[in-house]
Coordinates of C-alpha atoms in Angstrom, one line a residue:
X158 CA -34.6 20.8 -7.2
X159 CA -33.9 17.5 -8.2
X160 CA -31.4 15.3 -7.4
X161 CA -30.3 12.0 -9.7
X162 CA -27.7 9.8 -8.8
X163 CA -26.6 6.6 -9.9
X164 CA -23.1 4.0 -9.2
X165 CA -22.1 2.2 -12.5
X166 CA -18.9 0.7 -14.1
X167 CA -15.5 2.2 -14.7
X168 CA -16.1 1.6 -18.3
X169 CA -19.4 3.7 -18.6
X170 CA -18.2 6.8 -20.1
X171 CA -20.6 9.9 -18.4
X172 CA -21.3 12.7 -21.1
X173 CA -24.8 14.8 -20.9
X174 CA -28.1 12.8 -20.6
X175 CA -26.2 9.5 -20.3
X176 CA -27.2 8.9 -16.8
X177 CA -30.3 7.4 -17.8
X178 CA -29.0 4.5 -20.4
X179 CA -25.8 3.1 -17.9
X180 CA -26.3 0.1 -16.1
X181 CA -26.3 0.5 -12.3
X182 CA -24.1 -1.7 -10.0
X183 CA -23.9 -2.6 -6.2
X184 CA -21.4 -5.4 -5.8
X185 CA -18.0 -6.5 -7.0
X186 CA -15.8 -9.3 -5.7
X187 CA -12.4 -8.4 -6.0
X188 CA -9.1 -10.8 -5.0
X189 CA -6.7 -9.5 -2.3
X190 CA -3.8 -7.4 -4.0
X191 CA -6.5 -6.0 -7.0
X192 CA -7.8 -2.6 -7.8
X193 CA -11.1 -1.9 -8.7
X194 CA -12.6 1.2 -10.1
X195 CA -16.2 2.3 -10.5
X196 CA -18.8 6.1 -10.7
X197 CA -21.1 7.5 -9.3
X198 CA -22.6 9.8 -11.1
X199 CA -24.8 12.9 -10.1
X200 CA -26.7 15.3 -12.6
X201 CA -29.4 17.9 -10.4
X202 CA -32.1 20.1 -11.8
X203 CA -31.0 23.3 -10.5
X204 CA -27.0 25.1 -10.3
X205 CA -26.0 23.1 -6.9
X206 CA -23.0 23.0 -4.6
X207 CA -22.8 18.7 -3.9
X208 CA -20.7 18.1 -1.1
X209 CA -19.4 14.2 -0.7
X210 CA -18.5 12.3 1.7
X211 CA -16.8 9.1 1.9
X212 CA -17.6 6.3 4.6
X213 CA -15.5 3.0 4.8
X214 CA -13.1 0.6 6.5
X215 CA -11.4 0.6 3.7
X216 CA -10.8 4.4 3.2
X217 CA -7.4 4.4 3.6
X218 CA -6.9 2.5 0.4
X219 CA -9.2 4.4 -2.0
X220 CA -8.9 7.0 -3.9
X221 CA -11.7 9.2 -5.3
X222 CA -11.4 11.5 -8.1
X223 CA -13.5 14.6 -9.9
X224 CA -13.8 12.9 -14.0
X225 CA -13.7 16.1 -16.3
X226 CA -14.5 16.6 -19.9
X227 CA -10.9 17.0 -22.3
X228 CA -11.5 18.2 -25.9
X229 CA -11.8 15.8 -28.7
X230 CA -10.2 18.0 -31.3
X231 CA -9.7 15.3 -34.0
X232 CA -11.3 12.0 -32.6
X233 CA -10.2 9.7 -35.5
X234 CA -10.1 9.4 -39.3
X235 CA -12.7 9.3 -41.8
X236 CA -12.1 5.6 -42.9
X237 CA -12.5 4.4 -39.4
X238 CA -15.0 1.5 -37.9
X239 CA -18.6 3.0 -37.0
X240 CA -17.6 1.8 -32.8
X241 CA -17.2 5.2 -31.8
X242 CA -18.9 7.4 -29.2
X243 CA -18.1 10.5 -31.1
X244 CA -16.5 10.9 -34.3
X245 CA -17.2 15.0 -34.5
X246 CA -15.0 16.7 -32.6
X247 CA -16.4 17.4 -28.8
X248 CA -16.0 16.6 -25.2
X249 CA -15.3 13.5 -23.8
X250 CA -14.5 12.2 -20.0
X251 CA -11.0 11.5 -19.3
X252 CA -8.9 14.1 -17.0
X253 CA -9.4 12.3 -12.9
X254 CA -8.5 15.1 -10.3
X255 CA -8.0 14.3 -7.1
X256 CA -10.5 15.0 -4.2
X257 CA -10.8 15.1 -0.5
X258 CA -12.7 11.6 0.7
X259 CA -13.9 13.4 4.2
X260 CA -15.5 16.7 1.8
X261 CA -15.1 17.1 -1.5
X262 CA -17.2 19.6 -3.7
X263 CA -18.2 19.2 -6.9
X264 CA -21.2 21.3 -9.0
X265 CA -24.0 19.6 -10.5
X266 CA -26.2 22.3 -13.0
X267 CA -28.2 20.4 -15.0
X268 CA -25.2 18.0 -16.4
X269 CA -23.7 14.9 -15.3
X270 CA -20.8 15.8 -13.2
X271 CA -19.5 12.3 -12.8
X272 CA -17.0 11.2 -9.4
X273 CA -14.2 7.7 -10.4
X274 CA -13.7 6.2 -7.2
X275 CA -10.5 3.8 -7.0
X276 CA -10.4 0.9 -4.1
X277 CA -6.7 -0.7 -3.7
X278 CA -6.9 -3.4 -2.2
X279 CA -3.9 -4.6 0.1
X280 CA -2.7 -8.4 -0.1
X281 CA -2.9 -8.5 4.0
X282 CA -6.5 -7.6 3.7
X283 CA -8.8 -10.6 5.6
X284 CA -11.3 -11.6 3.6
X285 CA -15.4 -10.7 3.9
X286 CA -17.4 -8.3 2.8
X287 CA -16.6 -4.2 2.8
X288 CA -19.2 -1.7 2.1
X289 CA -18.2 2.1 0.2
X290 CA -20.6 4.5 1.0
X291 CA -20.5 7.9 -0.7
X292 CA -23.0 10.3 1.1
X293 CA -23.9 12.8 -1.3
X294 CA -25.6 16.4 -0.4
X295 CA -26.9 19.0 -3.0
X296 CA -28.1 22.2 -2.1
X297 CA -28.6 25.6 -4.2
X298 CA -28.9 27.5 -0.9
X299 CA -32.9 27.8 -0.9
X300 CA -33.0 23.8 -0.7
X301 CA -31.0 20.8 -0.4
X302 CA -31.3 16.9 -1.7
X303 CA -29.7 13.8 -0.1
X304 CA -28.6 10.9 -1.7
X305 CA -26.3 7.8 -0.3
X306 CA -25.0 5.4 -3.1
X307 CA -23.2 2.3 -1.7
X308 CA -20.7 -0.4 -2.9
X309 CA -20.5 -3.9 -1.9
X310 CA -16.9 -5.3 -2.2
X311 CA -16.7 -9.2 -1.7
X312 CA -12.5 -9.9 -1.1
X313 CA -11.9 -13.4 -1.8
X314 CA -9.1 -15.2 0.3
X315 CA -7.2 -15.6 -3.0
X316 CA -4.0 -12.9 -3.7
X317 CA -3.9 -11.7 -7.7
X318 CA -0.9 -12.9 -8.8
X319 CA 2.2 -10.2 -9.4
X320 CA 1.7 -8.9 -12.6
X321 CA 3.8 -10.5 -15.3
X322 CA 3.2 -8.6 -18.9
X323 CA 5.8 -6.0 -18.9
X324 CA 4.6 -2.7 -19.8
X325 CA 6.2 0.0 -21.3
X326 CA 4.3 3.4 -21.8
X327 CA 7.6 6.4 -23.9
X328 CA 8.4 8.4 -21.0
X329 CA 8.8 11.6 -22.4
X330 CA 11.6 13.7 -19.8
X331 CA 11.9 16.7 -22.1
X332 CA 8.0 16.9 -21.9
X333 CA 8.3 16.9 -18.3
X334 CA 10.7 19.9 -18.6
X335 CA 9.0 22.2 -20.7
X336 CA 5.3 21.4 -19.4
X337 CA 6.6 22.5 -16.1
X338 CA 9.1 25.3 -17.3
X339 CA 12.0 23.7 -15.3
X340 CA 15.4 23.0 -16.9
X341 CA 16.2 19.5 -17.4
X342 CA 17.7 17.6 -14.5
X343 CA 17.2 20.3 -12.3
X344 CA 16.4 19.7 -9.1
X345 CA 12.7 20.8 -9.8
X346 CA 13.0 18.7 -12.7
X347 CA 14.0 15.3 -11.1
X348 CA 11.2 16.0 -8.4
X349 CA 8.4 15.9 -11.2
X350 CA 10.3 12.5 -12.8
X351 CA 9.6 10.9 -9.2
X352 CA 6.0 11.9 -9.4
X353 CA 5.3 10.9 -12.7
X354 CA 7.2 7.5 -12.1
X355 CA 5.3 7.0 -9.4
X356 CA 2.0 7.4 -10.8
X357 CA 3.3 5.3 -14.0
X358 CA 4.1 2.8 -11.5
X359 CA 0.7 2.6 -10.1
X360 CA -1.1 2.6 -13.6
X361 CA 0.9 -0.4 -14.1
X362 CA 4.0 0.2 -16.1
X363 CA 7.1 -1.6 -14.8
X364 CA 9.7 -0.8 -17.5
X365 CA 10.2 2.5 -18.8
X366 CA 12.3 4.2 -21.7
X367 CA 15.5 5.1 -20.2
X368 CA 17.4 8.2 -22.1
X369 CA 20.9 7.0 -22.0
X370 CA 21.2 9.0 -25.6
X371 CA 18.3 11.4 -26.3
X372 CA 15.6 9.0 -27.8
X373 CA 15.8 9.5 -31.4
X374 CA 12.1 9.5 -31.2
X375 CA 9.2 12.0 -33.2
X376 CA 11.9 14.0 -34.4
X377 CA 11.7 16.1 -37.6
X378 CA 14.8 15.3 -39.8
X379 CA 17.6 18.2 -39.5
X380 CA 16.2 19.1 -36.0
X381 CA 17.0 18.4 -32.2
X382 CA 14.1 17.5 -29.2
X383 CA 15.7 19.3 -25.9
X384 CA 19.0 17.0 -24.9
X385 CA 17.9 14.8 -22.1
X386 CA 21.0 12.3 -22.7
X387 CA 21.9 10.8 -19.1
X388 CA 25.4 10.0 -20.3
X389 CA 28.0 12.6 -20.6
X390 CA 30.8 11.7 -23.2
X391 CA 34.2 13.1 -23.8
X392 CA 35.9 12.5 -27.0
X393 CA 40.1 12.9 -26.3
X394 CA 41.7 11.8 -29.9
X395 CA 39.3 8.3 -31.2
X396 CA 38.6 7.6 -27.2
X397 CA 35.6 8.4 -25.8
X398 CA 34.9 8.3 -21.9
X399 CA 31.7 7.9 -20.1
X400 CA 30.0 9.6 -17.2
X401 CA 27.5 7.8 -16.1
X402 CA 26.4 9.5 -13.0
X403 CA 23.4 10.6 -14.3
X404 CA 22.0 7.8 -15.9
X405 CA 22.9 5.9 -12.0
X406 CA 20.4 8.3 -10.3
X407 CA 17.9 7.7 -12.8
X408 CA 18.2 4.4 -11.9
X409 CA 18.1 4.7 -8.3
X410 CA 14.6 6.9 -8.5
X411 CA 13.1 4.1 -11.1
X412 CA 14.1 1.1 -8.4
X413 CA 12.4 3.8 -5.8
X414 CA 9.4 3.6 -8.4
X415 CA 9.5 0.3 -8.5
X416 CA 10.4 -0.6 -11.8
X417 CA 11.7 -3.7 -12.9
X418 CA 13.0 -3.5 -16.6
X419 CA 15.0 -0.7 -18.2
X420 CA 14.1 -0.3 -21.8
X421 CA 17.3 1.7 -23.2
X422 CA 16.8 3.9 -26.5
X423 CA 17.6 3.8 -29.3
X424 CA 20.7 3.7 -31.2
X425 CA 19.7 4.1 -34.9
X426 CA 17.4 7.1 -36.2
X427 CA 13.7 6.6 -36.6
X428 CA 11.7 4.8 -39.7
X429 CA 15.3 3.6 -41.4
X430 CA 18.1 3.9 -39.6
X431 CA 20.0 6.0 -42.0
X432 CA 21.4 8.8 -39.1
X433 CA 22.7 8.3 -36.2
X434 CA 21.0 9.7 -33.5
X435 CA 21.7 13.3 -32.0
X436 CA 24.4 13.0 -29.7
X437 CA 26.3 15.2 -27.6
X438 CA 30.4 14.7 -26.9
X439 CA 32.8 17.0 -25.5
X440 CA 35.7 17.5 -27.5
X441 CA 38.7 19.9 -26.7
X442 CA 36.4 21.2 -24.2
X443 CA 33.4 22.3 -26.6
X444 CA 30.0 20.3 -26.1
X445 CA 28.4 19.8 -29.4
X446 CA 26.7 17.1 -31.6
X447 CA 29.0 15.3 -33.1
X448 CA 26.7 12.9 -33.5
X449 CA 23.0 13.4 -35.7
X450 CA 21.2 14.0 -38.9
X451 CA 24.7 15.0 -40.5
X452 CA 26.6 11.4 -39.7
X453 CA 24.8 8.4 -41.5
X454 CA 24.4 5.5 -39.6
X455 CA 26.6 3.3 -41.5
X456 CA 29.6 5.5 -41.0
X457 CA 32.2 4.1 -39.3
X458 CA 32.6 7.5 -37.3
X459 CA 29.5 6.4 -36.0
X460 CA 30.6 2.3 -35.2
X461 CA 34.1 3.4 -33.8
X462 CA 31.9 5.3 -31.2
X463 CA 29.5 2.6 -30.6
X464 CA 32.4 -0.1 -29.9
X465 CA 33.5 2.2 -27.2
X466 CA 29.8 3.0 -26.0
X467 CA 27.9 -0.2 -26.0
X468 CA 30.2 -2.2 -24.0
X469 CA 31.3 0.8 -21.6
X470 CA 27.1 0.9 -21.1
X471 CA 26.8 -2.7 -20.4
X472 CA 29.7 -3.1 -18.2
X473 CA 27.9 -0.2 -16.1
X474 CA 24.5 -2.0 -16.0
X475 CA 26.2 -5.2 -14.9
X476 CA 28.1 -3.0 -12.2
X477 CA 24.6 -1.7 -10.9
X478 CA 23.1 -5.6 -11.1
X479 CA 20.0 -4.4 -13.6
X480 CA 22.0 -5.6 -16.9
X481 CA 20.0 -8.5 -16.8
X482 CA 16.4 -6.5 -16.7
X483 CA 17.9 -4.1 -19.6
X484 CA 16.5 -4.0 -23.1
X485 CA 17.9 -2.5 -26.1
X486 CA 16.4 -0.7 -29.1
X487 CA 17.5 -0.7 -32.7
X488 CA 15.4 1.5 -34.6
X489 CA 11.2 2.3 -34.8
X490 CA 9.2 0.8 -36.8
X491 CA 11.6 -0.3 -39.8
X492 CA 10.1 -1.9 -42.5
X493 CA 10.9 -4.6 -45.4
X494 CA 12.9 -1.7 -46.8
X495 CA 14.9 -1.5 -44.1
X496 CA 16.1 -4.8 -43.5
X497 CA 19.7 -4.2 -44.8
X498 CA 19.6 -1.2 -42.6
X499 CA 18.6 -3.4 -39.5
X500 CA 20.6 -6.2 -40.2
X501 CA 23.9 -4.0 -40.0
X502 CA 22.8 -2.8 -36.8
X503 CA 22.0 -5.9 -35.7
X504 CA 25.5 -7.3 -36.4
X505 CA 27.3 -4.2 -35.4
X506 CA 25.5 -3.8 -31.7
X507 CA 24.3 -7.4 -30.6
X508 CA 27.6 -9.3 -29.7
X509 CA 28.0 -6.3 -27.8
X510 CA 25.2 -6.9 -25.7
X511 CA 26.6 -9.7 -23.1
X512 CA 22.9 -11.6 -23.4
X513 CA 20.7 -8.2 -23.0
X514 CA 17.6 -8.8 -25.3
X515 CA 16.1 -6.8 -28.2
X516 CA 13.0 -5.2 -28.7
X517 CA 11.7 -3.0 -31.3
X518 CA 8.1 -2.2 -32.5
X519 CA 8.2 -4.0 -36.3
X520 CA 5.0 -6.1 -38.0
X521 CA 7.3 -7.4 -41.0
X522 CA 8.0 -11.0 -39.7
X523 CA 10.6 -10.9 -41.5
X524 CA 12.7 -9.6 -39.6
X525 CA 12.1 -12.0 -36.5
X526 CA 12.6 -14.8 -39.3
X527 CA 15.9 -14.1 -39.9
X528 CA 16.8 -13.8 -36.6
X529 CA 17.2 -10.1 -36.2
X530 CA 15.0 -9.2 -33.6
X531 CA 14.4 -11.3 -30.0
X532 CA 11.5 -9.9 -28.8
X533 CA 9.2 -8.2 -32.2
X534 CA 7.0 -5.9 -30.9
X535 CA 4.1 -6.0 -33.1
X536 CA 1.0 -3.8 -34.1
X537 CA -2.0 -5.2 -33.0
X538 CA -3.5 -5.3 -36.5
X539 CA -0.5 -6.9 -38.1
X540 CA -0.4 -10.1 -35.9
X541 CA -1.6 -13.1 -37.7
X542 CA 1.4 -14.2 -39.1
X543 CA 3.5 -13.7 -36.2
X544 CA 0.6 -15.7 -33.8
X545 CA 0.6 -18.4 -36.6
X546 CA 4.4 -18.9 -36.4
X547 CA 3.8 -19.1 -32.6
X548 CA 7.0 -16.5 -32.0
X549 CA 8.3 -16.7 -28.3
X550 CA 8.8 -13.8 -26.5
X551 CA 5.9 -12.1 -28.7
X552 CA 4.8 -8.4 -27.9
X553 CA 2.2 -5.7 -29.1
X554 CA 1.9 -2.6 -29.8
X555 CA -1.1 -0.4 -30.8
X556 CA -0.4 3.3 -31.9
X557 CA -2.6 6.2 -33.8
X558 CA -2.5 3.4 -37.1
X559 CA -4.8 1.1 -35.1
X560 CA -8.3 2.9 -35.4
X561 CA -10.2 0.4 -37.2
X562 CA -11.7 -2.9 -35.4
X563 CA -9.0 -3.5 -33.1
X564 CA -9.0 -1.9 -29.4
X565 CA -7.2 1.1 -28.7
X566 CA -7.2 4.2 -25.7
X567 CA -8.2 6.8 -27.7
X568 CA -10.4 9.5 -26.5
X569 CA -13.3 9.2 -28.8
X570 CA -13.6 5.1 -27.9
X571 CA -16.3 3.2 -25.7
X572 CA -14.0 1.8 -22.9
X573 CA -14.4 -1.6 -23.5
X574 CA -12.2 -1.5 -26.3
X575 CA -9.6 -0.5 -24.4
X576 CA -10.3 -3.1 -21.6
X577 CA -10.5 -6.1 -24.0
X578 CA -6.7 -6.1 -24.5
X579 CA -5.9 -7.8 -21.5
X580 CA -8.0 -11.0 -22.4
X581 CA -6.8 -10.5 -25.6
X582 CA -3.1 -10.5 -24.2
X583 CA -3.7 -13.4 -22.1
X584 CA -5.4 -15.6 -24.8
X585 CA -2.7 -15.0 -27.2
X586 CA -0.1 -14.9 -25.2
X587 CA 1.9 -11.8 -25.3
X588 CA 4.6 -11.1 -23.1
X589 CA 4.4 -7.5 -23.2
X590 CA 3.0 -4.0 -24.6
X591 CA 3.9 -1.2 -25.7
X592 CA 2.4 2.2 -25.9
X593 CA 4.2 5.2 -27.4
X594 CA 2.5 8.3 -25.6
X595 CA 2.6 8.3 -21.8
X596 CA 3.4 12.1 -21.5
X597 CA 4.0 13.6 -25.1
X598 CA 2.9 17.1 -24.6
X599 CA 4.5 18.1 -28.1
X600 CA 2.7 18.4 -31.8
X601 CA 3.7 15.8 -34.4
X602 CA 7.8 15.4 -35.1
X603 CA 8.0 17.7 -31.6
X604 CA 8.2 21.1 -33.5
X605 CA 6.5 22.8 -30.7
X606 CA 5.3 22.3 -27.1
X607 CA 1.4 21.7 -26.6
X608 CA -1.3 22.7 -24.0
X609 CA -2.9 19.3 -23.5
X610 CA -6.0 20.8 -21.7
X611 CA -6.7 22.1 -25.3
X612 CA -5.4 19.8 -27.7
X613 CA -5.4 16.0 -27.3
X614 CA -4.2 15.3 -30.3
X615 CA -1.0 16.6 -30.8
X616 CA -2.6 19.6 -33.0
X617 CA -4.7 17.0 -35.5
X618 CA -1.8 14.6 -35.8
X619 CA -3.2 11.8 -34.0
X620 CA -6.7 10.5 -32.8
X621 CA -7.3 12.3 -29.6
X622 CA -6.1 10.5 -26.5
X623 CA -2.9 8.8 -28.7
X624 CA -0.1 11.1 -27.4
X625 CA -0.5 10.8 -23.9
X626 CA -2.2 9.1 -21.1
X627 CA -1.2 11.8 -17.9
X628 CA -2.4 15.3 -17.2
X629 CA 0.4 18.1 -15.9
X630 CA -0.9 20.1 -12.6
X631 CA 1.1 22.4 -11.3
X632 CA 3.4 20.7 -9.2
X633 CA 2.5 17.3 -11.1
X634 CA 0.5 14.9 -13.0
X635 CA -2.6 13.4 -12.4
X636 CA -4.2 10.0 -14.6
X637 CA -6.7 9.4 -17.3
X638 CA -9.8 7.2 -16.7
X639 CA -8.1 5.4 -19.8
X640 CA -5.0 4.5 -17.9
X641 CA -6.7 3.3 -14.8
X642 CA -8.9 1.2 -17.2
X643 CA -5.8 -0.1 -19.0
X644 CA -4.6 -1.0 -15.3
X645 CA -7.7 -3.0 -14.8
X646 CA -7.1 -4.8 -18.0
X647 CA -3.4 -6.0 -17.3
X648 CA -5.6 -7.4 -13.7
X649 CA -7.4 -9.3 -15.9
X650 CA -4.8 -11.0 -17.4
X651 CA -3.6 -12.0 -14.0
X652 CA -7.2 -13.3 -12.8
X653 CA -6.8 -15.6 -16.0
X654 CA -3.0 -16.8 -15.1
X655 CA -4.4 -17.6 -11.4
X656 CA -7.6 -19.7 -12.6
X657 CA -4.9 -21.0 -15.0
X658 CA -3.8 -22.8 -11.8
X659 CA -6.4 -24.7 -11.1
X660 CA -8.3 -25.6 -14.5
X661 CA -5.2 -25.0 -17.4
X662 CA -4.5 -22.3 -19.7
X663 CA -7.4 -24.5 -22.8
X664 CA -10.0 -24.4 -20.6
X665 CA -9.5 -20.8 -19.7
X666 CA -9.1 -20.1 -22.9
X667 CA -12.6 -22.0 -23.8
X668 CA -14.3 -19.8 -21.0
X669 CA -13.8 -16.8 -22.8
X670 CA -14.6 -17.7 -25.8
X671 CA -17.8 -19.3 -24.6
X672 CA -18.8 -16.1 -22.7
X673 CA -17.6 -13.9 -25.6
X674 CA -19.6 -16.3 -28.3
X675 CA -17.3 -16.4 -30.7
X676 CA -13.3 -17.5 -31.0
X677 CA -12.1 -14.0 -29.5
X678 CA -9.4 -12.4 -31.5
X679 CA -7.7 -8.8 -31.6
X680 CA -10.4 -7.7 -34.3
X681 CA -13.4 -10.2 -33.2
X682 CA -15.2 -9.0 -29.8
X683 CA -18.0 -8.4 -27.8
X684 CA -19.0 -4.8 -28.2
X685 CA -20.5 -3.7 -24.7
X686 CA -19.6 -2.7 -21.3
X687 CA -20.8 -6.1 -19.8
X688 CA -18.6 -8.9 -21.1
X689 CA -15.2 -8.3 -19.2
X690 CA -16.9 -7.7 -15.6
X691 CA -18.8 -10.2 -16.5
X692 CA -16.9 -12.8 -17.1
X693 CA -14.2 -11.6 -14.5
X694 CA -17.1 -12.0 -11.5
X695 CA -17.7 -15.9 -13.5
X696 CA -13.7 -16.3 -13.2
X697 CA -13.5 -15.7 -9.7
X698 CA -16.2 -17.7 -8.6
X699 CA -14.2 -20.3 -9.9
X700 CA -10.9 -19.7 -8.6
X701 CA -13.4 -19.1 -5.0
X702 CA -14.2 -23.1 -5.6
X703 CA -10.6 -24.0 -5.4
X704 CA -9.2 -21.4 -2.1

């Protein structure tokens, strides 16, 4: 038997016989406060049992995971760019389970079997050098080969600043539900919210989609998603009364999990706020919708209710002292035809609002020219006229429409071009981003729960890897390699903003370019795993000149 194995970079992506071409690595230099992610991967001639072990100071703070193969079952469309890995449908490593640092198995027959390890590193940590050593035994019973890979972590004296882009990834409760075959806000059911908060939290999100109406969200027209609405309402004559009980536990377990900004949903159906969304009121004692595809948003049925709903919901949120991190939605994705639509919703809900901003994912600028929208959340392909207007308070958003030059997270990418957004986020500066699929375990317009160990793509609706980001397990969720990799690009952004300190955003700015060779844009890019390490070690060794 024989035994290969080999460390390389969290954005190697390990399929059959790709051991050979990935570049091996040995040392990183992290700052205190960062996460850093690399492999190791093992491929032996023979079926063997590999038992690992892991050996380090710093074992407390890491995490080490099994990488498994998902199914590509529709990696992207036909008209797409040629940077693919795959564009035939096929395996690809994504799904990270958990192992045991003091003696994990995995088996290595003749394929890569590929182990993520994750260090987080803890502000209070002294600076020097730390070693990881993963010892690493094969055996197929009749013989057994030994291999030791080892990583060299240099922790600088400098702290990574506290990440500033706010981050939203749709938080999908009713997925939660019916994945697990709990009932919504069970008990059971709130248990699996904490876990998947808290692993949201750790992949970086700080604001998340909070259901105070069921998000009208992916929903086929005439039809209902299960009711997740946090607010109960009961309607007595034209007066409606608010419960909000609900929606002040969810709150409670997000502050638990750490999140900062509450991103409230929508008020308008989706792609042209023509309904209003599915609502649920109590009336003479019957629950119903009185609200949904049968009441058009313009009614004033419809604005009597939100006159008594909006501010009620505010003056709640100011109670609890989060008004000021709350953000309200519109409608998705509106377009030029829409803007009589918008602007009536604008008008109707915003003086409302006591100050609370508005977000909504648009690319039509104009809409943020006429000043309905505060903070446009914009596809990453439609940007250049927004980023020539220099708008404040500018976002992004990339969805399953962004396959073609720009970055994305889908399955069937290299992992650089998910990585490049934070660069691309820092140069440009956008305040925040937006992804729609955290946990949608549903197929397109949620007609029908999906197993996501089978389909990535929502049954063909979307490139593989668009509708979500998390894996259920039975009593829980587990990450993606692309989510930890989309972590490690919102680090980037904040190893820019600290060498911003010392040398100013231009000449930061200048580095990359210089490193990238060429004026780096959302389309425009260096195409390999090496730039963004790269240039992070070159950006670190200057912020090291100025601790």
């Amino acid at each position: 038997m024989k035994l290969i194995t080999k460390q390389v970079s969290s954005l190697e992506k390990i399929r059959t016989g790709d051991i050979a071409g990935a570049a091996e690595i040995n040392h990183a230099t992290v700052l205190r406060g960062e996460s850093f992610s690399y492999q190791v991967a093992m491929e032996s001639t023979d079926n063997a049992t590999t038992r690992l072990t892991l050996e380090s100071s710093l074992a407390q703070y890491i995490k080490i995971y099994s990488v498994k193969s998902s199914a590509v079952d529709f990696p992207v469309y036909s008209d797409a760019d040629d940077d693919y890995i795959i564009k035939e449908p096929g395996l690809m490593p994504d799904l990270l389970l958990p192992l045991c640092k003091d003696n994990a198995t995995v088996r290595t027959a003749g394929v890569a079997s590929t182990v993520w390890i994750t260090v987080i590193v803890p502000e209070e940590l002294p600076a020097g050098q730390y070693t990881v050593k993963l010892h690493i035994s094969a055996s197929t019973g009749a013989e057994t080969e030994e291999a030791e890979q080892v990583m060299v972590l240099d922790v600088m004296n400098a702290v990574l600043p506290a990440q500033q882009t706010i981050f939203t990834q749709w938080f999908h409760v009713d997925c939660i539900a019916d994945i697990h075959n709990v009932p919504i806000y069970s008990e059971e059911h709130w248990a699996l919210v904490d876990k998947y908060m808290a692993l949201a939290s750790e992949l970086g999100m700080n604001m998340i989609l909070t259901p105070v109406i069921t998000p009208p969200l992916d929903t086929a027209v005439g039809s209902t998603r299960p009711c997740t609405q946090l607010v109960k309402i009961v309607k007595t004559d034209e007066t409606y009364s608010f419960d909000f009980s609900l929606l002040e536990r969810w709150i409670a377990l997000c502050e638990k999990n750490r999140m900062q900004y509450f991103e409230i949903s929508h008020l308008f159906s989706q792609w042209g706020l023509e309904f209003a969304p599915n609502i649920r009121v109590t009336e003479n004692g019957v629950e119903s919708y009185l609200f949904g595809w049968h009441v058009k948003a313009r009614s004033e049925e419809y604005a009597h209710f939100l006159k008594q709903f909006v501010p009620a919901l505010v003056a709640f949120l100011r109670k609890k002292g989060i008004k000021d991190r709350c953000w309200f939605h519109m409608s998705d994705e509106p377009t030029a035809a829409h803007l009589d639509a918008y602007r009536y919703a604008h008008d109707l809900v915003v003086p409302m609002l006591d100050g609370c901003p508005t977000m909504d994912a648009l690319s039509d600028y104009d809409f943020y020219e006429m000043g309905l929208i505060e903070h446009p959340v914009t596809a990453i392909n439609h940007m250049e006229r927004f980023l020539q207007n220099k708008v404040d308070h500018q976002w992004a958003y990339y969805c399953c429409g962004q396959y073609k030059n720009v970055g994305n997270r889908f399955l069937a990418m290299p992992s650089y071009r998910n990585r490049i957004l934070g660069l691309q986020m820092y140069k440009f500066n956008i305040e925040g981003f937006l992804q729609w699929g955290y946990n949608f375990y549903y197929s397109q317009l949620s007609r029908e729960l999906i197993n996501p160990y089978v389909t990535t793509s929502s049954e063909k609706a979307f490139p593989a890897g668009d509708p979500f980001s998390v894996y259920p397990v039975r009593d829980g969720v587990v990450p993606s390699l692309r989510a930890v990799i989309f972590k490690e690009a919102l680090n980037d952004v904040e190893v820019c903003r600290k060498l911003e300190q010392y040398i100013g955003r231009e000449k930061v700015i200048a580095m990359i370019d210089s490193r990238a060779g060429m004026d780096l844009s959302f389309a425009e890019y260096p195409r390999n795993n090496d730039f963004v390490p790269g240039l992070m070690e070159e950006m670190k060794a200057q912020i090291r000149a100025f601790e």
